[in-house]
Each structure stands twice: as structure tokens, then as C-alpha cells.
PDB file of C-alpha atoms in Angstrom:
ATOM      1  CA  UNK A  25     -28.804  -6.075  32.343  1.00 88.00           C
ATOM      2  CA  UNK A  26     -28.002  -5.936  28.597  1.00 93.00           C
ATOM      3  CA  UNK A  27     -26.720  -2.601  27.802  1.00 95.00           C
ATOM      4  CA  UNK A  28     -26.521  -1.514  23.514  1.00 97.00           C
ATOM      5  CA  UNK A  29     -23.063   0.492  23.462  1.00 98.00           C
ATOM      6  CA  UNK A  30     -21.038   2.070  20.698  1.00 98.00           C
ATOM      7  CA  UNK A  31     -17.167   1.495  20.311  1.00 98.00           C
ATOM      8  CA  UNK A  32     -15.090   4.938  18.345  1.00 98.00           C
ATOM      9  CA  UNK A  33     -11.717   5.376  18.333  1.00 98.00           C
ATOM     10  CA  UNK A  34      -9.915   8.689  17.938  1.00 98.00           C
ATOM     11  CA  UNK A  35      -6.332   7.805  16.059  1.00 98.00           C
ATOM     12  CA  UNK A  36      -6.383   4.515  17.751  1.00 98.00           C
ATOM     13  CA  UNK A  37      -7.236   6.241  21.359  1.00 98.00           C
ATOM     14  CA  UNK A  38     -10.534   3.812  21.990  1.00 98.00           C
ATOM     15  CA  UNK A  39     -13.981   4.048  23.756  1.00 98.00           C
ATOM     16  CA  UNK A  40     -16.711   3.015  24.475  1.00 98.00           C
ATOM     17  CA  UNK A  41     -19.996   4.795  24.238  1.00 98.00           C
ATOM     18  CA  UNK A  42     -23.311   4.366  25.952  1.00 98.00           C
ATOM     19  CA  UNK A  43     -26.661   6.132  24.865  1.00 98.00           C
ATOM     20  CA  UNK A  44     -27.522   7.415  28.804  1.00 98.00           C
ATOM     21  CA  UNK A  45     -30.061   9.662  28.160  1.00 98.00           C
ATOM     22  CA  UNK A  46     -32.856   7.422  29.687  1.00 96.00           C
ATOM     23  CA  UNK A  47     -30.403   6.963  32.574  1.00 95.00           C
ATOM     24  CA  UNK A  48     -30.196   3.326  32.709  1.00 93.00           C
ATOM     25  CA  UNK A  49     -26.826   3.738  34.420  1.00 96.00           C
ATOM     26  CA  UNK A  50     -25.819   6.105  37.547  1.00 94.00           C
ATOM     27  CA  UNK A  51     -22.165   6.383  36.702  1.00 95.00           C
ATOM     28  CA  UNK A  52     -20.976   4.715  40.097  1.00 95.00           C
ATOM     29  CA  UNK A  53     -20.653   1.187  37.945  1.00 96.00           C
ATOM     30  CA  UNK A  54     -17.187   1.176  38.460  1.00 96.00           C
ATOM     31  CA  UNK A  55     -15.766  -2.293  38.066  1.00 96.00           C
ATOM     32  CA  UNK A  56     -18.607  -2.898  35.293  1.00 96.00           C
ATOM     33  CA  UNK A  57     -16.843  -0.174  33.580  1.00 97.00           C
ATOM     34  CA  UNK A  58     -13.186  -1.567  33.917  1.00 97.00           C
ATOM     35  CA  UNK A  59     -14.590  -4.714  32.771  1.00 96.00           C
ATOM     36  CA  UNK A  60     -15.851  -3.726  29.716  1.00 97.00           C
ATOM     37  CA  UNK A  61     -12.484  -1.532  29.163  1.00 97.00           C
ATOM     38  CA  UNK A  62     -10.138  -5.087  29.776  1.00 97.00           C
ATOM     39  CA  UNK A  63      -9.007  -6.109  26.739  1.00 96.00           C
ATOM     40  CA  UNK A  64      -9.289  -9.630  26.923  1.00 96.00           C
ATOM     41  CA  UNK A  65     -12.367 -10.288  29.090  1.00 95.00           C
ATOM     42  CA  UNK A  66     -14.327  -7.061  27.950  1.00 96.00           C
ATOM     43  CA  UNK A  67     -14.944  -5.075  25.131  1.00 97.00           C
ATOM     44  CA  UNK A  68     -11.641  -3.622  24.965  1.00 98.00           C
ATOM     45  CA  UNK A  69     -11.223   0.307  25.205  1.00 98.00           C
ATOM     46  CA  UNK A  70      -8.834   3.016  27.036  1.00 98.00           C
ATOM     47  CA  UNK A  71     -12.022   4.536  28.242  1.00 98.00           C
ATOM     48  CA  UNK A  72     -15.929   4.683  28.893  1.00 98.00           C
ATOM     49  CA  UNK A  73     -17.957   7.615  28.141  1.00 98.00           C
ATOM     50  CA  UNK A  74     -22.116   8.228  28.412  1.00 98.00           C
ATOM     51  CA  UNK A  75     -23.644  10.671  27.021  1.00 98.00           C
ATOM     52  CA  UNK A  76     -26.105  12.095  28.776  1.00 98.00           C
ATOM     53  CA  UNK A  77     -29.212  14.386  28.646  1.00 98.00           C
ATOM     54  CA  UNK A  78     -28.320  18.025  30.365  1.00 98.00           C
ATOM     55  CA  UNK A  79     -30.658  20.878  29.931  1.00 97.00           C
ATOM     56  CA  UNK A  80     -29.017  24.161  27.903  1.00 97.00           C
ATOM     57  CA  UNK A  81     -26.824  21.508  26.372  1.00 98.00           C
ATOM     58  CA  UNK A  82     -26.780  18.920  23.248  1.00 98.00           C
ATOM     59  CA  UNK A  83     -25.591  16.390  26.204  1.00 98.00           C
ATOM     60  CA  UNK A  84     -23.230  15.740  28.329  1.00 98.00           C
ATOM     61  CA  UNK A  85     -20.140  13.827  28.036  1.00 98.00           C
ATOM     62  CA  UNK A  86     -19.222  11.572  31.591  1.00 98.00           C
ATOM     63  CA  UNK A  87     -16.150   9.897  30.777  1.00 98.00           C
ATOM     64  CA  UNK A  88     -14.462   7.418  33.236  1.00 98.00           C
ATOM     65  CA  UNK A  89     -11.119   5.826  32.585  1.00 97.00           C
ATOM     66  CA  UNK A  90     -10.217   2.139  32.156  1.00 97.00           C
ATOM     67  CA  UNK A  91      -9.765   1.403  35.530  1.00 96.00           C
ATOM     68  CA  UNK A  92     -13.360   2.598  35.810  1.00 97.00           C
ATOM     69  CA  UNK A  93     -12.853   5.788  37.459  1.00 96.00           C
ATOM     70  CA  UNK A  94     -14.819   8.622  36.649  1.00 96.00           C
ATOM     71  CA  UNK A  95     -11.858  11.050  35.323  1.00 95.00           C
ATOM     72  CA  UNK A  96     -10.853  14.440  34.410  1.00 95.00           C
ATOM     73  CA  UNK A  97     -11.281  16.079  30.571  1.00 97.00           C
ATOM     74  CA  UNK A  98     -10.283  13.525  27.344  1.00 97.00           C
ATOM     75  CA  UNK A  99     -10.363  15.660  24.452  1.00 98.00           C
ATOM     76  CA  UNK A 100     -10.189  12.236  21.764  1.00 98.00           C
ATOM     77  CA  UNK A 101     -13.129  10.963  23.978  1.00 98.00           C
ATOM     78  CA  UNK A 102     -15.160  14.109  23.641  1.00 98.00           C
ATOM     79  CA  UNK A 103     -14.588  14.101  19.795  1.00 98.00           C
ATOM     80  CA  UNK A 104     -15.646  10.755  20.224  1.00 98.00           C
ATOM     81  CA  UNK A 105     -18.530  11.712  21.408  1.00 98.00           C
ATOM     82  CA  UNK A 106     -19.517  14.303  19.338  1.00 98.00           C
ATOM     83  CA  UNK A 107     -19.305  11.857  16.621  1.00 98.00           C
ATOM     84  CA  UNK A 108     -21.476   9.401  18.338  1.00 98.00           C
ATOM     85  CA  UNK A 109     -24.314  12.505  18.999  1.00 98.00           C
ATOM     86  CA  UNK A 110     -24.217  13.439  15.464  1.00 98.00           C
ATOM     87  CA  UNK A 111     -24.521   9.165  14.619  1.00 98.00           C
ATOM     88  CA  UNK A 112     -27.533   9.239  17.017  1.00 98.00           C
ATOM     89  CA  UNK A 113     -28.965  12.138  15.269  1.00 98.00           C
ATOM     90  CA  UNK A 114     -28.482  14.256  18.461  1.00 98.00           C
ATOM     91  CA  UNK A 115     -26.822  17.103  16.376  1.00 98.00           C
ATOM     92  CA  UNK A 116     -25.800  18.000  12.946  1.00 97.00           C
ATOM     93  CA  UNK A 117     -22.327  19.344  12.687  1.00 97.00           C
ATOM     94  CA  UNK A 118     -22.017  21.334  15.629  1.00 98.00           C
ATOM     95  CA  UNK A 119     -22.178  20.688  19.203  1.00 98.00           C
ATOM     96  CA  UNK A 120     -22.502  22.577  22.186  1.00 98.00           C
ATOM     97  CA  UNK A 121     -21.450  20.130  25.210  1.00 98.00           C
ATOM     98  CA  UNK A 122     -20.706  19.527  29.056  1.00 98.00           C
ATOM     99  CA  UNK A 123     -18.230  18.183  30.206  1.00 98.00           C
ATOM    100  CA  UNK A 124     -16.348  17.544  33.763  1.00 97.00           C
ATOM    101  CA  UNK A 125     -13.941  20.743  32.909  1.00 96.00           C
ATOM    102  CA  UNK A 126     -16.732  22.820  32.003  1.00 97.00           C
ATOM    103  CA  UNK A 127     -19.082  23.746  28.069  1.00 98.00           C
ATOM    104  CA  UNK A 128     -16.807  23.060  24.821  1.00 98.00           C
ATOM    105  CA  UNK A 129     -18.160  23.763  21.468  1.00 98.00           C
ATOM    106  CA  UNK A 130     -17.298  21.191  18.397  1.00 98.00           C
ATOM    107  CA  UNK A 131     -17.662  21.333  14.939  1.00 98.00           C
ATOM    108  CA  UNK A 132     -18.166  18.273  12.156  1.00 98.00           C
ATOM    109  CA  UNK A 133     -15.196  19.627   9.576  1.00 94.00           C
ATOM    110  CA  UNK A 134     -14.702  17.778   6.342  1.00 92.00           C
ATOM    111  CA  UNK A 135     -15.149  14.238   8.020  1.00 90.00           C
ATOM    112  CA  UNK A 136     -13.046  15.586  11.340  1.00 97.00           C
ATOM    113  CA  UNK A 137     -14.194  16.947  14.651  1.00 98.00           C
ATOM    114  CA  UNK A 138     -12.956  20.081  15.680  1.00 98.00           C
ATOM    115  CA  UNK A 139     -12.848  20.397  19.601  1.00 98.00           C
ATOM    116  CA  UNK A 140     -12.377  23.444  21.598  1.00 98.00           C
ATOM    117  CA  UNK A 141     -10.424  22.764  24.687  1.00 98.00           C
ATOM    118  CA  UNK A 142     -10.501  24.497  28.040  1.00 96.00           C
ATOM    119  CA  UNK A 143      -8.071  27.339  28.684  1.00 97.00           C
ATOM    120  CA  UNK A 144      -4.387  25.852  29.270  1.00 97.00           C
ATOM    121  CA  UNK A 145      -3.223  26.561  32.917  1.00 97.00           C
ATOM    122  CA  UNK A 146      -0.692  25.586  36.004  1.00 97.00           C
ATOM    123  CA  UNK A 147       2.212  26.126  33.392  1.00 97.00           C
ATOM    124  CA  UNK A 148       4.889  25.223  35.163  1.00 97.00           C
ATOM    125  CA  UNK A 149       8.821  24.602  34.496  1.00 97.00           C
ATOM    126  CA  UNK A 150      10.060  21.543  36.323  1.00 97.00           C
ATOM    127  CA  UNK A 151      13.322  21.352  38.139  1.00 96.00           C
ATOM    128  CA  UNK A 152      14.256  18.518  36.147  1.00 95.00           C
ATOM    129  CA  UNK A 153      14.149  20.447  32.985  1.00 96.00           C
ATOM    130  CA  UNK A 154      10.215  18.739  31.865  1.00 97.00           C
ATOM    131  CA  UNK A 155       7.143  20.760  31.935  1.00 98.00           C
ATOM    132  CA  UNK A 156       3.781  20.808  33.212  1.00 98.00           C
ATOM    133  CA  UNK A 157       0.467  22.293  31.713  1.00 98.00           C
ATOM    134  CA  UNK A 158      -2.735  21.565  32.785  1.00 98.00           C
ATOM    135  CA  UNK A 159      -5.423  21.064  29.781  1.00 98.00           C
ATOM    136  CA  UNK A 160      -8.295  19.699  31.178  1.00 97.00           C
ATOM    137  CA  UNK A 161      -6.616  16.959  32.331  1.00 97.00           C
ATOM    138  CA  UNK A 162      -3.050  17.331  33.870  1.00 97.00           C
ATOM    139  CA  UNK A 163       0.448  16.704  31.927  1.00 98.00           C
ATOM    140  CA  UNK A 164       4.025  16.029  32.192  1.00 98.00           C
ATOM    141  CA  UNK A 165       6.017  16.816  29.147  1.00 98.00           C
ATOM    142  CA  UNK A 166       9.560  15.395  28.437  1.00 98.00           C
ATOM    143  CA  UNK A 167      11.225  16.376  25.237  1.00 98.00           C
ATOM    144  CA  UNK A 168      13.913  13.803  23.574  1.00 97.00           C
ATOM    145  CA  UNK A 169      17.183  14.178  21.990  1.00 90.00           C
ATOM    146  CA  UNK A 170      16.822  10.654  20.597  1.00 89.00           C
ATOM    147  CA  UNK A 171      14.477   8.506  18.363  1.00 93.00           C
ATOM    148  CA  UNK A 172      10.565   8.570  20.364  1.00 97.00           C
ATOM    149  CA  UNK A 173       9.962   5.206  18.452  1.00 93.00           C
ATOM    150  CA  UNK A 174      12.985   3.552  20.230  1.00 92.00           C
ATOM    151  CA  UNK A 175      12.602   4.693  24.072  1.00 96.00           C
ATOM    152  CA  UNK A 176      10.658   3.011  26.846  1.00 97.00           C
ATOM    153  CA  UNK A 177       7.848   5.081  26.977  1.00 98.00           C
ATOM    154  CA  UNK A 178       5.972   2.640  29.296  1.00 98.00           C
ATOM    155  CA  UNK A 179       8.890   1.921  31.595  1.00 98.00           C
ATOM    156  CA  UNK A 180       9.628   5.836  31.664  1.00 97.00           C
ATOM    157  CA  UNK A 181       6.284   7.103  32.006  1.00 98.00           C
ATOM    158  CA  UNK A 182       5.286   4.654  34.632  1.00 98.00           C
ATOM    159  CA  UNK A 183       8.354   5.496  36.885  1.00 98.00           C
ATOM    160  CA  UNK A 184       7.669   9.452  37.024  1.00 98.00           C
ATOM    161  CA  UNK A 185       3.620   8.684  37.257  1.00 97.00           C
ATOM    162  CA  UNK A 186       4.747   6.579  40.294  1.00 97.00           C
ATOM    163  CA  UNK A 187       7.076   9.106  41.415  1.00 96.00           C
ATOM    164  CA  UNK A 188       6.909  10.853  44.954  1.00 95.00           C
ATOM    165  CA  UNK A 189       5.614  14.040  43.271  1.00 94.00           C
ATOM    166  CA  UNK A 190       2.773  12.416  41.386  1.00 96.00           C
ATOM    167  CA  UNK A 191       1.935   9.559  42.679  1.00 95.00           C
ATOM    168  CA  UNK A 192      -1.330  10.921  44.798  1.00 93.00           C
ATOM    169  CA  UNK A 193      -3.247  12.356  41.925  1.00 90.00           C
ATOM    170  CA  UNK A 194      -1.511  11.121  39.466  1.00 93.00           C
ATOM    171  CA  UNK A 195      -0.033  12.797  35.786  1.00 97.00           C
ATOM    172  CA  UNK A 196      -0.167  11.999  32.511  1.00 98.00           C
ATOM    173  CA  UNK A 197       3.629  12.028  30.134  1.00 98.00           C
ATOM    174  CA  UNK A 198       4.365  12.470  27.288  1.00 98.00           C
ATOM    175  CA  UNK A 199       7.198  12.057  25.065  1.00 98.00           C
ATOM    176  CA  UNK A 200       8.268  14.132  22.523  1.00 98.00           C
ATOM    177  CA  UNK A 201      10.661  14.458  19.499  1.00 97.00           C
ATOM    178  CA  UNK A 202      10.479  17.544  17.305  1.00 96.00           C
ATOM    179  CA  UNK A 203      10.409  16.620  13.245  1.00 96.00           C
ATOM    180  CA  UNK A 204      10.515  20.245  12.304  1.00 93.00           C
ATOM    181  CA  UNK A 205       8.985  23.544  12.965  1.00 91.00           C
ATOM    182  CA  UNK A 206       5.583  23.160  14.129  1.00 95.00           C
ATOM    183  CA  UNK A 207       5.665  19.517  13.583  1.00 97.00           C
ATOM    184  CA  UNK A 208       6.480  16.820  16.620  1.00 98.00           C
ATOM    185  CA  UNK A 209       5.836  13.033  17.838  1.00 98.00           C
ATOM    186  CA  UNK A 210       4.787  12.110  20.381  1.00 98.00           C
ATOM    187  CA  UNK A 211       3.548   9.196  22.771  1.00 98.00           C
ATOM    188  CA  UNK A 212       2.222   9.356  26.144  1.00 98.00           C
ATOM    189  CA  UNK A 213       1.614   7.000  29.198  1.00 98.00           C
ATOM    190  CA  UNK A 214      -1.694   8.063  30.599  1.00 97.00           C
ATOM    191  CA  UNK A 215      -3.000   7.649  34.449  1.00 96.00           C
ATOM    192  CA  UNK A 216      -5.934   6.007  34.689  1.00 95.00           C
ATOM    193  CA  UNK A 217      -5.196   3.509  31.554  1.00 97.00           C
ATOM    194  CA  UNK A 218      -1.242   2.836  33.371  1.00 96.00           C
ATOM    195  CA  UNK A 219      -0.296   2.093  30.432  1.00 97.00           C
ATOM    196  CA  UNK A 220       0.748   4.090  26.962  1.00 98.00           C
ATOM    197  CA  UNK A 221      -2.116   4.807  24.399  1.00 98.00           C
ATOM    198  CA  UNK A 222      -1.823   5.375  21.026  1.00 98.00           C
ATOM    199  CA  UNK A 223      -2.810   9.066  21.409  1.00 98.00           C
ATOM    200  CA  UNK A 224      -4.021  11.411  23.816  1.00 98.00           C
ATOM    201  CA  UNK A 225      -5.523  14.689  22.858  1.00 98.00           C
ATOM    202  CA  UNK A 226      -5.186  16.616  25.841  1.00 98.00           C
ATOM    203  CA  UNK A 227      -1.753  15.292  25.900  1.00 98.00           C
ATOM    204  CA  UNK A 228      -0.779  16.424  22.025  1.00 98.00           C
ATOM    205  CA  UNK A 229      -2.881  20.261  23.146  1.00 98.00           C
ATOM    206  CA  UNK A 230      -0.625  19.767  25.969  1.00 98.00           C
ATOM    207  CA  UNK A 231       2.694  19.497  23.575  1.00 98.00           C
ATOM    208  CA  UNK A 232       1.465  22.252  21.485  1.00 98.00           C
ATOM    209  CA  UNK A 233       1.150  24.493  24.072  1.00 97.00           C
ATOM    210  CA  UNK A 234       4.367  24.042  25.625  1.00 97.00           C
ATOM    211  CA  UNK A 235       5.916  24.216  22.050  1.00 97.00           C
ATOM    212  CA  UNK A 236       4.157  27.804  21.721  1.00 94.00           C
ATOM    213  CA  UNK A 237       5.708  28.916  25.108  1.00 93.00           C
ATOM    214  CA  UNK A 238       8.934  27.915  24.566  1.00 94.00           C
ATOM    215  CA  UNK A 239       9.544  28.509  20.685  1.00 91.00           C
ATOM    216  CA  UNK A 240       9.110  31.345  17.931  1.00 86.00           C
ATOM    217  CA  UNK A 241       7.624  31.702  14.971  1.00 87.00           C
ATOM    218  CA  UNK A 242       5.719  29.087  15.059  1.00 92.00           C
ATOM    219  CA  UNK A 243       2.415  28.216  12.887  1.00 95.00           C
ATOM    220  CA  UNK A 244      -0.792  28.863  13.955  1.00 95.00           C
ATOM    221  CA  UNK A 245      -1.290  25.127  13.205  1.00 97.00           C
ATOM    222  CA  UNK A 246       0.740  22.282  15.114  1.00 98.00           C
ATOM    223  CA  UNK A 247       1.120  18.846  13.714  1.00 98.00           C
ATOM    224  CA  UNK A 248       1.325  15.872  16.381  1.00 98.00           C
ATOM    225  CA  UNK A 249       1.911  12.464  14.999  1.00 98.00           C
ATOM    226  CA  UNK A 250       1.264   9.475  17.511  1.00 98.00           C
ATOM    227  CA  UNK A 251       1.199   5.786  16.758  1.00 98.00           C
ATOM    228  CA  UNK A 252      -2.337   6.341  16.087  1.00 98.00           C
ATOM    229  CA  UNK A 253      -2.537   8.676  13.460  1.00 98.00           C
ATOM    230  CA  UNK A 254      -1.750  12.716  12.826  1.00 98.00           C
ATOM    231  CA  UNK A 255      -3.718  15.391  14.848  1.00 98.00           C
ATOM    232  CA  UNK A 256      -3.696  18.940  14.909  1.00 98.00           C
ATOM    233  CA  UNK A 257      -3.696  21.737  17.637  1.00 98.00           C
ATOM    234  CA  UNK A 258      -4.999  25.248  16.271  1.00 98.00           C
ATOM    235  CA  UNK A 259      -3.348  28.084  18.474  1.00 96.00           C
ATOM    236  CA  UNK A 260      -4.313  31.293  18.902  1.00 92.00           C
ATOM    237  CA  UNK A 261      -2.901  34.464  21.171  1.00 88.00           C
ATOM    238  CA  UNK A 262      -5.225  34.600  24.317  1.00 89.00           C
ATOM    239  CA  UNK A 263      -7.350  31.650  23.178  1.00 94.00           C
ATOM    240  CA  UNK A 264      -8.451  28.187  24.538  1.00 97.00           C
ATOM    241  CA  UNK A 265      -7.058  25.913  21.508  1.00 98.00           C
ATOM    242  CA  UNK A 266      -9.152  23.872  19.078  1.00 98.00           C
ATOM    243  CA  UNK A 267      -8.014  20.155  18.703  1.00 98.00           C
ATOM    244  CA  UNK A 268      -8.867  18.385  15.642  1.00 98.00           C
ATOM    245  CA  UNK A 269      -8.580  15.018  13.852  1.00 98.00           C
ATOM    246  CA  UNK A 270     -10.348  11.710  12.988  1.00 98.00           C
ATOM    247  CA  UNK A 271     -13.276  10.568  15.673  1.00 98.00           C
ATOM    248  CA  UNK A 272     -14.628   6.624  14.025  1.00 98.00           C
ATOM    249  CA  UNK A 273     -17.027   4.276  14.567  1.00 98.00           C
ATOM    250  CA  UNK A 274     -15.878   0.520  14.894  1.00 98.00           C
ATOM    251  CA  UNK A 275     -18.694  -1.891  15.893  1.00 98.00           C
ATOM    252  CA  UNK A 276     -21.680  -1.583  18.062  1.00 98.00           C
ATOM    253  CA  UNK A 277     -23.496  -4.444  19.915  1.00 98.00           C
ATOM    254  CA  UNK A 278     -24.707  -5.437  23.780  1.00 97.00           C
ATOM    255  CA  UNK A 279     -23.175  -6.458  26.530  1.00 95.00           C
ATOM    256  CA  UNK A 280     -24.342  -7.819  30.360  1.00 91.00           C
ATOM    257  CA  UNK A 281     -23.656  -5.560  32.904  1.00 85.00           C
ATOM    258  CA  UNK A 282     -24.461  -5.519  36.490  1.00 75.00           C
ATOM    259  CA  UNK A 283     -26.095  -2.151  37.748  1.00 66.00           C
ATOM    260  CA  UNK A 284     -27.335  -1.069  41.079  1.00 57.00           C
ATOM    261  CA  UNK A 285     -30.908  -1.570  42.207  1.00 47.00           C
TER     262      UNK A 285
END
């Protein structure tokens, strides 16, 4: 069956998106979804997300990572997303969305998408000196003494993904190096993908928030620069935190998938 999709990239984190609200697909298309993620025999993306029709909602994000698994929360995808509804003519600039970690609200800013994240929780200090946060999706964060552009972020992130401790479900990690206050790089290896992506929004929320817990004085605004491009984490006392940047459209076409009976 030929399927019309839409691909969007969030600072070079990329997806693909499928209209769903007639339901055409089930979401249990696994291996037609890691074959249209592959990057030399598909389309080419870290992840694919429908949008579908929910009731008390604009629609509902279903987002499944490029192995084809349906996953947990991808806050570049759901910007994604919102800029694909407001493409389709679904909303204008504001959005009021499910997804797998519960509503988010999103709002079209000056060409960006402003995301509201779920609560941060599961803060934890590891005993070798990393942290853990849980924002929608879970992650490991690793700070660096020396230059992020230089280290093995694949080799690294791949060996404590693999690791006795997270092997089972599985963690996201991310690298950091701190530029100055409130401002940091960072690249992360994400489960799901196995691999590093150019950015990961739940990943740079993640940073932010352990950044806020473990520093002072610190602006209400955090700056994250990954290879992809500059995004921002908003931060406030008590508060889920808004992430914002860049959500575009690249190309849109067809492609033959096989679906269930």
C-alpha cells in the first residue's frame, strides 16, 4: 500500500510523519517502520511518528523509534509534529496534544515551537558520579572536563546503554561540556536509534534540568547547542519546562508499505 508521508527535522533530529487520522495504519507495522527509518534502503529518519485523531485533543502524537518500536516521549518529534498539524491545517499556533507520557500544550512562536514537557522525575545521583532524570523519556547524563566535539560519544554511549544496569530497558546519554553560565553542548547516543543523533530534546530538557539542580544562579533560559543546531529549555520553580527551537519541513512524497489485513 502506498502511504503519502511528511519528513521534518528538529535541529537535524529527523522524522517521519504520517497523516493517520483515517487510520490506514494500526501502529503494530514494526519492521515497515524501521524500514522506512534505514538510511540507505528507506526514507531515512531517527524516528516515525502518526498523528492521529483523539477526541478532547488536536491529535495525537504515536511515535516509534528507528528500530520500529513504539517508544517513550520525543520532545523534537512532538515539535515535529505540531509543525506538521499546523502544515495540515489541523491547528493554528497552538496545540493541545496526546502523547504516550500524557497532554502537552505547544505554541507556534516567531517561526519556533514551544513544547511543554512532562514534569522531570526519578532524579537520581549515580555512584559513578553521572546523573539520571527521567523527562518523558529516560536519561543518563555525563558531564566532560574535555572538548565534547573530540570524545567518542558513540563508543561511550553505547558501552553504558549496554551496560548491566541498563541494558533491559535501555537509557539514553548524553554528553556534556559547559560553555558558560547557562550555556552547554551537548550530544547524546539515544536507545532505540543505537546510535548518536544530532539532538535530542528530552535529552537537552534533561541537561537543563540537571544543570538547575546542581548549579546557582542560573537563567531562567538554558542554551543547548548540539551538532544540529541551538535549542532552548525555559525553567521555572515547580514547573514542567517548555522546550523550544526550530521544527522544518524537508520533502514529502509516497512510499510502499506492507500493512496488516
Amino acid at each position: 500500500m502506498k502511504i503519502p508521508f511528511s519528513k521534518y527535522h528538529g535541529t537535524g533530529n529527523d522524522f517521519v510523519l504520517i497523516d493517520n487520522r483515517s487510520q490506514i495504519l494500526r501502529g503494530d507495522e514494526h519492521e515497515a517502520f524501521a524500514a522506512i527509518c534505514h538510511r540507505r534502503f528507506g526514507i531515512g529518519a531517527d524516528g516515525v511518528i502518526l498523528l492521529n485523531a483523539h477526541d478532547g485533543y488536536d491529535f495525537e502524537m504515536d511515535y516509534f523509534n528507528a528500530d520500529g518500536n513504539r517508544s517513550s516521549m520525543c520532545g523534537n518529534g512532538g515539535r515535529c509534529t505540531v509543525q506538521f498539524a499546523h502544515d495540515l491545517q489541523l491547528i493554528d499556533t497552538q496545540a493541545h496534544f496526546l502523547a504516550v507520557d500524557g497532554p502537552h500544550l505547544a505554541y507556534i512562536v516567531d517561526g519556533a515551537i514551544k513544547l511543554k514537557m512532562g514534569m522531570p522525575h526519578d532524579f537520581q545521583l549515580l555512584p559513578t558520579g553521572d546523573y539520571f532524570i527521567h523527562t518523558g523519556s529516560p536519561h543518563l547524563v555525563h558531564f566532560l572536563t574535555s572538548a565534547l566535539d573530540q570524545f567518542d560519544v558513540v563508543g561511550q554511549g553505547r558501552a553504558i546503554r549496554n551496560s548491566d544496569r541498563w541494558a533491559a530497558e535501555g537509557t539514553n546519554v548524553n554528553f556534556v561540556q559547559i560553555l558558560d553560565q547557562g550555556r552547554a553542548a551537548v550530544r547524546t547516543y539515544e536507545r532505540g536509534v543505537e546510535d548518536e543523533t544530532w539532538s535530542c530534546g528530552t535529552g537537552v530538557t534533561a541537561v537543563a534540568e540537571i544543570m538547575k539542580r546542581t548549579s546557582s544562579n542560573l537563567p531562567d533560559v538554558i542554551l543547548l547547542e548540539t551538532p544540529g543546531g541551538e535549542l532552548r529549555v525555559h525553567l521555572s520553580p515547580d514547573e514542567a519546562p517548555w522546550l523550544e527551537g526550530p521544527a522544518k519541513f524537508v520533502f514529502k512524497g509516497t512510499i510502499e508499505i506492507s500493512t496488516h489485513a
